[in-house]
PDB file of C-alpha atoms and ligand atoms in Angstrom:
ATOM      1  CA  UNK A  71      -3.010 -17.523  12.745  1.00 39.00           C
ATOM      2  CA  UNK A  72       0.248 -19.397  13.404  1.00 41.00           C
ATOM      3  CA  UNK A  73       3.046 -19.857  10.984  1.00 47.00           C
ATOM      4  CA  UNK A  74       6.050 -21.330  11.401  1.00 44.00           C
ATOM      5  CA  UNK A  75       7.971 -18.206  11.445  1.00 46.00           C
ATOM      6  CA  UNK A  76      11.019 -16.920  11.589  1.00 50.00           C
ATOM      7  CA  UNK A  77       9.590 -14.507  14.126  1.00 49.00           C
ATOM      8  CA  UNK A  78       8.523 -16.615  16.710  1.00 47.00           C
ATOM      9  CA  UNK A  79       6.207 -19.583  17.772  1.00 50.00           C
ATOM     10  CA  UNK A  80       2.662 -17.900  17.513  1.00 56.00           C
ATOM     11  CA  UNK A  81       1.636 -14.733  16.148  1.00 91.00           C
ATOM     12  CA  UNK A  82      -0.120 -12.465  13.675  1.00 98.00           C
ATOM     13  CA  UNK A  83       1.311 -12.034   9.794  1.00 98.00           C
ATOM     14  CA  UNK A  84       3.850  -9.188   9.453  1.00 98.00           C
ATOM     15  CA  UNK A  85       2.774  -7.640   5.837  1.00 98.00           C
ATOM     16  CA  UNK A  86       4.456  -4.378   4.113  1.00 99.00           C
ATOM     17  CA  UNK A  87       3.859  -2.417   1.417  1.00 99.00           C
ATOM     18  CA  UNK A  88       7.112  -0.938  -0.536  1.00 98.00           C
ATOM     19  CA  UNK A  89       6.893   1.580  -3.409  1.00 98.00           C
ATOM     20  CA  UNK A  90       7.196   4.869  -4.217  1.00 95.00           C
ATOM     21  CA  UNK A  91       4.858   7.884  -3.549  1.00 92.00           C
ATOM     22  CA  UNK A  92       1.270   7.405  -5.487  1.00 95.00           C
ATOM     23  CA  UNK A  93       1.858   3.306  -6.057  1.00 97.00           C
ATOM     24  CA  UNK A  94      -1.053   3.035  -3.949  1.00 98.00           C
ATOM     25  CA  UNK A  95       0.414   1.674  -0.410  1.00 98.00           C
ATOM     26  CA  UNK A  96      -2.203   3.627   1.534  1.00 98.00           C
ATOM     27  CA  UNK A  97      -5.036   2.454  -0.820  1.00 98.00           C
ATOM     28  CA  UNK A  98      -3.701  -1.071  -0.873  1.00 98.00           C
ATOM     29  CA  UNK A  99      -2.703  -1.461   3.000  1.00 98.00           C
ATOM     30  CA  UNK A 100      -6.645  -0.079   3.598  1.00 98.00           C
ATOM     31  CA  UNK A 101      -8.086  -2.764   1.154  1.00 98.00           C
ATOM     32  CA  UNK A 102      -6.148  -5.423   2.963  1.00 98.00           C
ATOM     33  CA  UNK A 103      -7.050  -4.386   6.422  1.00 98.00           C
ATOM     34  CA  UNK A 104     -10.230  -4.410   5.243  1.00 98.00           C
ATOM     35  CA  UNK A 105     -10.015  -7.780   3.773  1.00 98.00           C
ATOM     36  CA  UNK A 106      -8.716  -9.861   6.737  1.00 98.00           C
ATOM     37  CA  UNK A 107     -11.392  -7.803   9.079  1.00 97.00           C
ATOM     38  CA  UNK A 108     -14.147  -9.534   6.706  1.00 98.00           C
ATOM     39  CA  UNK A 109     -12.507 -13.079   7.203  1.00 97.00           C
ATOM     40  CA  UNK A 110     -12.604 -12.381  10.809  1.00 97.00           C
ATOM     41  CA  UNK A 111      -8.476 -12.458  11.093  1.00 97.00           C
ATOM     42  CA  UNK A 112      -7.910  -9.694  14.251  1.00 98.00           C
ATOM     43  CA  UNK A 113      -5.513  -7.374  12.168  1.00 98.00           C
ATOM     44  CA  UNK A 114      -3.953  -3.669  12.412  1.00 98.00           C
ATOM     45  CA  UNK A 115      -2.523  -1.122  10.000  1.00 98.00           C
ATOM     46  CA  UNK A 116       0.248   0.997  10.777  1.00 98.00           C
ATOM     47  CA  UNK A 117       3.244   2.887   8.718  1.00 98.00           C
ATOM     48  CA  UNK A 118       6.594   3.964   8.777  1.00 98.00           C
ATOM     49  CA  UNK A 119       8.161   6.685   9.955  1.00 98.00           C
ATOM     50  CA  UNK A 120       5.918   6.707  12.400  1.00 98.00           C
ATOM     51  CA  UNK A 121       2.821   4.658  14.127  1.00 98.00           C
ATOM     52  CA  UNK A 122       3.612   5.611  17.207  1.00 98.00           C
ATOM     53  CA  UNK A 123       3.589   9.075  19.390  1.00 98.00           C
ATOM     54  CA  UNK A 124       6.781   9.234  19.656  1.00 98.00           C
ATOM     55  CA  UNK A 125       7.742   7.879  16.056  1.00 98.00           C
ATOM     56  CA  UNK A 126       4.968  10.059  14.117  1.00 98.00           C
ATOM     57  CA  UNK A 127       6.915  13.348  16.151  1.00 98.00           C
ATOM     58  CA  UNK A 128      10.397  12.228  14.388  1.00 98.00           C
ATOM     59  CA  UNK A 129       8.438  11.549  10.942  1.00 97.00           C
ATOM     60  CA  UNK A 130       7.610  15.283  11.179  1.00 96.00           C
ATOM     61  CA  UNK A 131      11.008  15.861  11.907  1.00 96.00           C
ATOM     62  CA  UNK A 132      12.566  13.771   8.809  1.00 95.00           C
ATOM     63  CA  UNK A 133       9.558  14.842   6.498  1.00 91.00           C
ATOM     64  CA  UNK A 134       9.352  18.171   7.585  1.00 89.00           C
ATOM     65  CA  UNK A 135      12.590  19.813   8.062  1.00 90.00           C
ATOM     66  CA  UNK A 136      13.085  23.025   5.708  1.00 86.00           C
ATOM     67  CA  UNK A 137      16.905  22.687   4.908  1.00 75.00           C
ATOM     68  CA  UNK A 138      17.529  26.175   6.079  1.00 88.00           C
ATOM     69  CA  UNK A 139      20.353  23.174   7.822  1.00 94.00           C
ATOM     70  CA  UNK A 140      21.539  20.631   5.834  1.00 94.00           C
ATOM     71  CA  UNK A 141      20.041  17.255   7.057  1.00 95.00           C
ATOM     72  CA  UNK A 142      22.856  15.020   6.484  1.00 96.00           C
ATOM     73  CA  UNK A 143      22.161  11.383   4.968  1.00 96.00           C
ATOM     74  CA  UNK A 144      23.765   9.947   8.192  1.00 98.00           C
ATOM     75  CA  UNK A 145      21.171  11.741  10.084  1.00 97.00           C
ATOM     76  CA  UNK A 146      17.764  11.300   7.855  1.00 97.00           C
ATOM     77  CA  UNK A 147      19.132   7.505   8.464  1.00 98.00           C
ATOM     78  CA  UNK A 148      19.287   7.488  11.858  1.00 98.00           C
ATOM     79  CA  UNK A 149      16.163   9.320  12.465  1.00 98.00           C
ATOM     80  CA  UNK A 150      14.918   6.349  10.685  1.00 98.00           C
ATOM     81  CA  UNK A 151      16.165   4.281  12.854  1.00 98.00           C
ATOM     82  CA  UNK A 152      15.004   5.632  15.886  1.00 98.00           C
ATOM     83  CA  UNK A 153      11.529   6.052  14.758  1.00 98.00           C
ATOM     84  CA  UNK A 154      12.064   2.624  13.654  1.00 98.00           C
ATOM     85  CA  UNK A 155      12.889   0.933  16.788  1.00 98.00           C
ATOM     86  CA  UNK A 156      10.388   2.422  19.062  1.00 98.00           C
ATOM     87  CA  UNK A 157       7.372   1.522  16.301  1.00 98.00           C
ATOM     88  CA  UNK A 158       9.078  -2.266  17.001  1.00 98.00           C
ATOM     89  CA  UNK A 159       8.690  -2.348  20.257  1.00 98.00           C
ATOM     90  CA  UNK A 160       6.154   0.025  21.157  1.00 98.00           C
ATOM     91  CA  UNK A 161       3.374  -1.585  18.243  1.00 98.00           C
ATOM     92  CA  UNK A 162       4.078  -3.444  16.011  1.00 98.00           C
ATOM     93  CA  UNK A 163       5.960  -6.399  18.302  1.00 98.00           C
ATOM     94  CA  UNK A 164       3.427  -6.406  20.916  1.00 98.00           C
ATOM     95  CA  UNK A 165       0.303  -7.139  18.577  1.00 98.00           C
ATOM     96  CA  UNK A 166       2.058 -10.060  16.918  1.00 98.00           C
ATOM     97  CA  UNK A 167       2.968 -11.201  20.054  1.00 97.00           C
ATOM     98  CA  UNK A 168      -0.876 -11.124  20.921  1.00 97.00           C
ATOM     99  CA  UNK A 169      -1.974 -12.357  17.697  1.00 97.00           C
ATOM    100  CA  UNK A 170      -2.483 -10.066  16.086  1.00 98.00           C
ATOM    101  CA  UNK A 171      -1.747  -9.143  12.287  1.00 98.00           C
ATOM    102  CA  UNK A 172       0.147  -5.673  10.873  1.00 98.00           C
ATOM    103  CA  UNK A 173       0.243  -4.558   8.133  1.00 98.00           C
ATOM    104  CA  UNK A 174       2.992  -1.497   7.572  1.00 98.00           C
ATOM    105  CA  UNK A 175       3.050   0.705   5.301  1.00 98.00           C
ATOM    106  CA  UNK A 176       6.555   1.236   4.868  1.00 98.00           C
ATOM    107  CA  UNK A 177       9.356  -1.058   6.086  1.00 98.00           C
ATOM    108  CA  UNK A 178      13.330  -1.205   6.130  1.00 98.00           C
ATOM    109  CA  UNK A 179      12.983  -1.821   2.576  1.00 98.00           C
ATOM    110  CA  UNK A 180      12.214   1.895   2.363  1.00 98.00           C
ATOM    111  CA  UNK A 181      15.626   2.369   4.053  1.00 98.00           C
ATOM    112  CA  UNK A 182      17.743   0.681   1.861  1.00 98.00           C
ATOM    113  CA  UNK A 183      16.122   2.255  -0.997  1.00 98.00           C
ATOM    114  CA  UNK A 184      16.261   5.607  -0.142  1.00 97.00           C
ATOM    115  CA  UNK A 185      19.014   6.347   2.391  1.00 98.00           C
ATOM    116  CA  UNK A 186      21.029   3.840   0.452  1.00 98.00           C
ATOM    117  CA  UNK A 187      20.208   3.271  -2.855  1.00 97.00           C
ATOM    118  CA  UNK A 188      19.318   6.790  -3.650  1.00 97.00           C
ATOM    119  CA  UNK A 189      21.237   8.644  -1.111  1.00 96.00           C
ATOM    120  CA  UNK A 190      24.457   6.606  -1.247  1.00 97.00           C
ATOM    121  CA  UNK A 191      25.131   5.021   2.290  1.00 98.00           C
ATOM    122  CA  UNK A 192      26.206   2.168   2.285  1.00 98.00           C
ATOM    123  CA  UNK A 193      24.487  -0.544   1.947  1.00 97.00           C
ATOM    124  CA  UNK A 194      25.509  -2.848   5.125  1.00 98.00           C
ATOM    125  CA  UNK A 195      25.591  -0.236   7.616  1.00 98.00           C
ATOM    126  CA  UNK A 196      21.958   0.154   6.310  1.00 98.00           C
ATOM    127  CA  UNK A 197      21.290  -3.745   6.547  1.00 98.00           C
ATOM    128  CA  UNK A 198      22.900  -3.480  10.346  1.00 98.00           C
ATOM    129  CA  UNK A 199      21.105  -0.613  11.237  1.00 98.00           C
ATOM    130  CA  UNK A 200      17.513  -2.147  10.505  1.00 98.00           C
ATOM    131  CA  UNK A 201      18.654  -4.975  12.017  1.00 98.00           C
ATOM    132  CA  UNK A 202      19.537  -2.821  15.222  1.00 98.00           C
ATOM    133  CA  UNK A 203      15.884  -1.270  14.935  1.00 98.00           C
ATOM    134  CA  UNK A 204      13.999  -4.013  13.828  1.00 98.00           C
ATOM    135  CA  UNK A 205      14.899  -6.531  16.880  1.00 98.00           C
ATOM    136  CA  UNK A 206      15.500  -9.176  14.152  1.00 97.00           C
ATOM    137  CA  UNK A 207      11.848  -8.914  12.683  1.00 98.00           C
ATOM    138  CA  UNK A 208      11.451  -9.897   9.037  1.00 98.00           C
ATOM    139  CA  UNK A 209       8.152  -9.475   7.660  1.00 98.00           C
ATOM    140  CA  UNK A 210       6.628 -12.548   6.382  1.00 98.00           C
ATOM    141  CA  UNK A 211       5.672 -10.863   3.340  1.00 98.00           C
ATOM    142  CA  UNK A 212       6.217  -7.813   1.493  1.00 99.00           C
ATOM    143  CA  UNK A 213       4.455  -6.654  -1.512  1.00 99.00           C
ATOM    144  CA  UNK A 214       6.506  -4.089  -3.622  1.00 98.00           C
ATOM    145  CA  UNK A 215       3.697  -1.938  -5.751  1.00 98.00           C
ATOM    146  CA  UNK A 216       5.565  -1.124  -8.813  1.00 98.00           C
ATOM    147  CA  UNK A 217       5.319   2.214 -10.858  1.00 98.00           C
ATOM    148  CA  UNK A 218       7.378   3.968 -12.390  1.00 96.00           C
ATOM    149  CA  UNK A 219       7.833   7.456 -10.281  1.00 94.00           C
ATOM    150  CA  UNK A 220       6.464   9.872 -13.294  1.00 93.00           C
ATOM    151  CA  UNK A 221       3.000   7.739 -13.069  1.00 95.00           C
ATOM    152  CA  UNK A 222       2.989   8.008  -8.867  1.00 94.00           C
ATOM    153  CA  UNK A 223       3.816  11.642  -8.971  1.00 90.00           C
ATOM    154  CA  UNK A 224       0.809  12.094 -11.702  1.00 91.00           C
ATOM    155  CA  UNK A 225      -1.496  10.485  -9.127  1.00 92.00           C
ATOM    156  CA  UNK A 226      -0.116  12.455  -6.027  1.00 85.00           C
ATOM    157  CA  UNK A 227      -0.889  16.013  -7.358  1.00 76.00           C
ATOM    158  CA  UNK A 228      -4.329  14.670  -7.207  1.00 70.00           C
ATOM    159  CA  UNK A 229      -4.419  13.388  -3.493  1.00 68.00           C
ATOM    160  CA  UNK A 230      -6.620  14.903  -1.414  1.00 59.00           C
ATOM    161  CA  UNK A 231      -4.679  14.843   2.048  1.00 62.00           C
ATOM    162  CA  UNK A 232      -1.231  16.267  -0.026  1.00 60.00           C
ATOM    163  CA  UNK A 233      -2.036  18.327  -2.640  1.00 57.00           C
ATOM    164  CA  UNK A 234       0.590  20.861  -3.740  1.00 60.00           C
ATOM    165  CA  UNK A 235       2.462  20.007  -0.630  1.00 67.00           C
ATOM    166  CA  UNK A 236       5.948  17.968  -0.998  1.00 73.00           C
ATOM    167  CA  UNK A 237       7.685  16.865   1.769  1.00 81.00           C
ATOM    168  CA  UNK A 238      11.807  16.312   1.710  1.00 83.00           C
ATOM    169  CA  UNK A 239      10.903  13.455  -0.954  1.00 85.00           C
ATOM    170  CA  UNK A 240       8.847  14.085  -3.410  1.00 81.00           C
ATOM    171  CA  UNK A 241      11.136  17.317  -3.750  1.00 78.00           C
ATOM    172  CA  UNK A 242      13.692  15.257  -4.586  1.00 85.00           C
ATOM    173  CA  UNK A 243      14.871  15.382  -8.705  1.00 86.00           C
ATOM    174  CA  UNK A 244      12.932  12.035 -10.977  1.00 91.00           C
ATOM    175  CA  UNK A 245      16.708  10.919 -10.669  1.00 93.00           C
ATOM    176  CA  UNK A 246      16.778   9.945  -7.540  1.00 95.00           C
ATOM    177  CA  UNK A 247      13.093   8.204  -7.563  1.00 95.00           C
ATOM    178  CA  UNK A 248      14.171   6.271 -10.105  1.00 96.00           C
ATOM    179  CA  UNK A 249      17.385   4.911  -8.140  1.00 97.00           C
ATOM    180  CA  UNK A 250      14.680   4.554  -5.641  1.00 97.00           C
ATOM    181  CA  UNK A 251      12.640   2.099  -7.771  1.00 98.00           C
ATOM    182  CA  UNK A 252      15.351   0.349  -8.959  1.00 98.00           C
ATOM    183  CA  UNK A 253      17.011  -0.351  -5.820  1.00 98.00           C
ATOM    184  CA  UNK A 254      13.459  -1.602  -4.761  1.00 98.00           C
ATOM    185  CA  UNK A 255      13.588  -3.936  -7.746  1.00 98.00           C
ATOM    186  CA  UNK A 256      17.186  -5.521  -6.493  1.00 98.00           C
ATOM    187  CA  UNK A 257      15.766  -6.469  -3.412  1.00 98.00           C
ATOM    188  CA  UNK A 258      12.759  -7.951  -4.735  1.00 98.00           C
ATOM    189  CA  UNK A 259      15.461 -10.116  -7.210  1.00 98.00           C
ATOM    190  CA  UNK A 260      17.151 -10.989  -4.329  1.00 98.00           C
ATOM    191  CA  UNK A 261      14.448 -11.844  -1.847  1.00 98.00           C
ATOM    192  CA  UNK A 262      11.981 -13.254  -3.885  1.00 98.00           C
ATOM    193  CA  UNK A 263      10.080 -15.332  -1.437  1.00 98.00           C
ATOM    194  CA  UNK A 264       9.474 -12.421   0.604  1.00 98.00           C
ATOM    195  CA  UNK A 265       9.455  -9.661  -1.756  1.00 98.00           C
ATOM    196  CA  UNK A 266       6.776 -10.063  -4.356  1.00 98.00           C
ATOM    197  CA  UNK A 267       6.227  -7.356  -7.179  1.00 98.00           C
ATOM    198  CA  UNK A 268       3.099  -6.319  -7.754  1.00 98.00           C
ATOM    199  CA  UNK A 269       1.902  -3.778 -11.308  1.00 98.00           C
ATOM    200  CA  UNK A 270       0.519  -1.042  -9.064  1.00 98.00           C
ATOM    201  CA  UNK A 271      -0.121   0.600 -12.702  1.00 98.00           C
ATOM    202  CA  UNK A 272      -3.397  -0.975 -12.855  1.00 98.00           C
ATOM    203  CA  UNK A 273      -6.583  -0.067 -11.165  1.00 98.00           C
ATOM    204  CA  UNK A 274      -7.274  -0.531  -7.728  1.00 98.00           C
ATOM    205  CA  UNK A 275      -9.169  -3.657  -7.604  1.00 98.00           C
ATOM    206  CA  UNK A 276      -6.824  -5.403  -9.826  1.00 98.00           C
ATOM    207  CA  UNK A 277      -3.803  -4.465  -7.703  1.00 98.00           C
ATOM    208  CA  UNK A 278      -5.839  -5.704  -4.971  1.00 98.00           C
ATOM    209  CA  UNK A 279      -7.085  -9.160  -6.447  1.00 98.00           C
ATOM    210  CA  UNK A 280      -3.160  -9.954  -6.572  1.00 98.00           C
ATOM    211  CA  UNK A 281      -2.751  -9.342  -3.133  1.00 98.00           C
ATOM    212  CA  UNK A 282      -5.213 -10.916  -1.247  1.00 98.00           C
ATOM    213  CA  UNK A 283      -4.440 -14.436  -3.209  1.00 98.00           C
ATOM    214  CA  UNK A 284      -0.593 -14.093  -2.265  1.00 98.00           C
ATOM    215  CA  UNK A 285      -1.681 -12.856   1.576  1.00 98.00           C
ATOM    216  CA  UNK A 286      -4.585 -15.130   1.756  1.00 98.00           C
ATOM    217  CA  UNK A 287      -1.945 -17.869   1.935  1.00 98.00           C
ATOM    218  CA  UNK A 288      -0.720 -16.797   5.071  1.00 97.00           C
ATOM    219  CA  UNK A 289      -3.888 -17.448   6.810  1.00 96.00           C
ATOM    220  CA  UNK A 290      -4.638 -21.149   5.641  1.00 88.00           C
TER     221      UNK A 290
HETATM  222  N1  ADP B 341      -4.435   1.754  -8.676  1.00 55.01           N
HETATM  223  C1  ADP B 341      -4.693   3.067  -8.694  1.00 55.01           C
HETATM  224  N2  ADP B 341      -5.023   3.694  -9.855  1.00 55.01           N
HETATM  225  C2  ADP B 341      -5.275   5.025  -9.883  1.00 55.01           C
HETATM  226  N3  ADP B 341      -5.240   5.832  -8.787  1.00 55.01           N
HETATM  227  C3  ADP B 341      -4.921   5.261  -7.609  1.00 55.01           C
HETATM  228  C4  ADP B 341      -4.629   3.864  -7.502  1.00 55.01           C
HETATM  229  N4  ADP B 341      -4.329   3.605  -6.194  1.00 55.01           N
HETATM  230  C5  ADP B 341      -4.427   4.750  -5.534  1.00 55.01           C
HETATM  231  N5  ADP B 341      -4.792   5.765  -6.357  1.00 55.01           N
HETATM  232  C6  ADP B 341      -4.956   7.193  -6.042  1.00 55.01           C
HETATM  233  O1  ADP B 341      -3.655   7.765  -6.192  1.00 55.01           O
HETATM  234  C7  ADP B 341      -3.338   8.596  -5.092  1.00 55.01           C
HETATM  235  C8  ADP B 341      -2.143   8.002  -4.341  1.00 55.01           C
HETATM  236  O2  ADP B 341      -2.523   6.756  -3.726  1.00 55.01           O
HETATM  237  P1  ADP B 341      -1.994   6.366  -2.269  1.00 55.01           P
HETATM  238  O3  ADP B 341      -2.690   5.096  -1.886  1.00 55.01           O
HETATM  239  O4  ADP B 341      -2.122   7.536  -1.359  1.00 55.01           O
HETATM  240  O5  ADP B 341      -0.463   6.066  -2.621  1.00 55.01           O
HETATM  241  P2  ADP B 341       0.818   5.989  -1.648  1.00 55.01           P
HETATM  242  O6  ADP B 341       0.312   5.731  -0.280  1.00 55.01           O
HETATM  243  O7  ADP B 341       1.626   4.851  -2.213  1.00 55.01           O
HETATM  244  O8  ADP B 341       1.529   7.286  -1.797  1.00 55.01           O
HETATM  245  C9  ADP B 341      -4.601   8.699  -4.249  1.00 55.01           C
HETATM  246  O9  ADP B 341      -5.316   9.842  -4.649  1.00 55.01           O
HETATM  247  C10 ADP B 341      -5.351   7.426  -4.593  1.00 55.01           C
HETATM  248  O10 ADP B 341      -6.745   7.578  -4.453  1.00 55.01           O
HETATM  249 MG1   MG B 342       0.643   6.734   1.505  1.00 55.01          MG
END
């Protein structure tokens, strides 16, 4: 459970999952969690907005809001931000700290895809920002699922918990998903010992294999 990290001395594995709606995060962060409670590695799951009290009440706020007001760019961002910093500090910091692992669903990856890449802000007020919310933590790894935003919406219309529900994102135009994707892509190009792409077009299992013999690495 150590690693030399960036993020400290001792601690648990910082693991996110990046991709658009219906890659399969939630599936995939579940397997994991799953996966390192078999091999006896303590180990968490959280996501972003949210994973806290406080942070899950501003996800409802960013997610939710009707547009009878405009929500600004500036402001979704923010709201991020906020929900961001206090999921740091109030979770995800303290179980690494303690040894234990997360895995997020949902990083600042997510921000500079979709409040910058898609929604045009730019890019290193983004990068300062998560730094700003983030305390400086990098996750060690981050697995991008990969699908192209037709094939996730297909498989959303089917969930369960979200059927014929959208939120402020999925209402958005295919346009804008796929400036989503491809900003996701970028960073994976230029981060690619952190950012590994994984075919979330496959099935589950398959998607899954991948994963556990890049994460699996970490816990040598
Ligand atoms: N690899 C896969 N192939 C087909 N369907 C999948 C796959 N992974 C997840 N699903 C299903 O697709 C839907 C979206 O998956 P989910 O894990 O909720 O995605 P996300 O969290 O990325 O939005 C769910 O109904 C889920 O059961
Ligand atoms: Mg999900």
């Amino acid at each position: 459970m150590t690693n030399d990290g960036k993020n400290g001395v001792k601690h648990g594995i910082f693991i996110t999952f990046e991709g658009p709606e219906g890659a399969g995060k939630s599936t995939q962060v579940a397997l994991l969690l799953e996966h390192l409670r078999q091999k006896g590695i303590p180990a968490a799951a959280t996501r972003e907005p949210g994973g806290t009290v406080l942070a899950e009440k501003i996800r409802d706020v960013v997610k939710g809001h009707d547009g009878a007001e405009k929500m600004h760019p500036e402001t979704e961002l923010l709201l991020m931000e906020a929900a961001r910093s206090q999921h740091v500090r109030e979770f995800i910091l303290p179980r690494l700290e303690q040894g234990v692992s997360v895995i997020c669903d949902r990083f600042f990856d997510s921000t500079v895809a979709y409040q910058g890449g898609a929604r045009g802000i730019d890019r290193a007020d983004i990068v300062q920002l998560n730094e700003f919310a983030a305390a400086k933590l990098v996750p060690d790894v981050t697995f991008l699922l990969d699908i192209a935003p037709e094939a996730g919406f297909a498989r959303t219309r089917d969930r369960v918990e979200t059927a014929g529900k959208f939120d402020r994102f999925e209402a958005e135009k295919i346009e804008f998903h796929r400036k989503v994707r491809g900003c996701f892509l970028e960073l994976a190009s230029a981060e690619p010992g952190r950012v590994k792409v994984i075919d979330a077009a496959r099935d589950p299992q398959a998607v899954h294999s991948d994963i556990v013999r890049i994460a699996d690495g970490f816990f040598v």
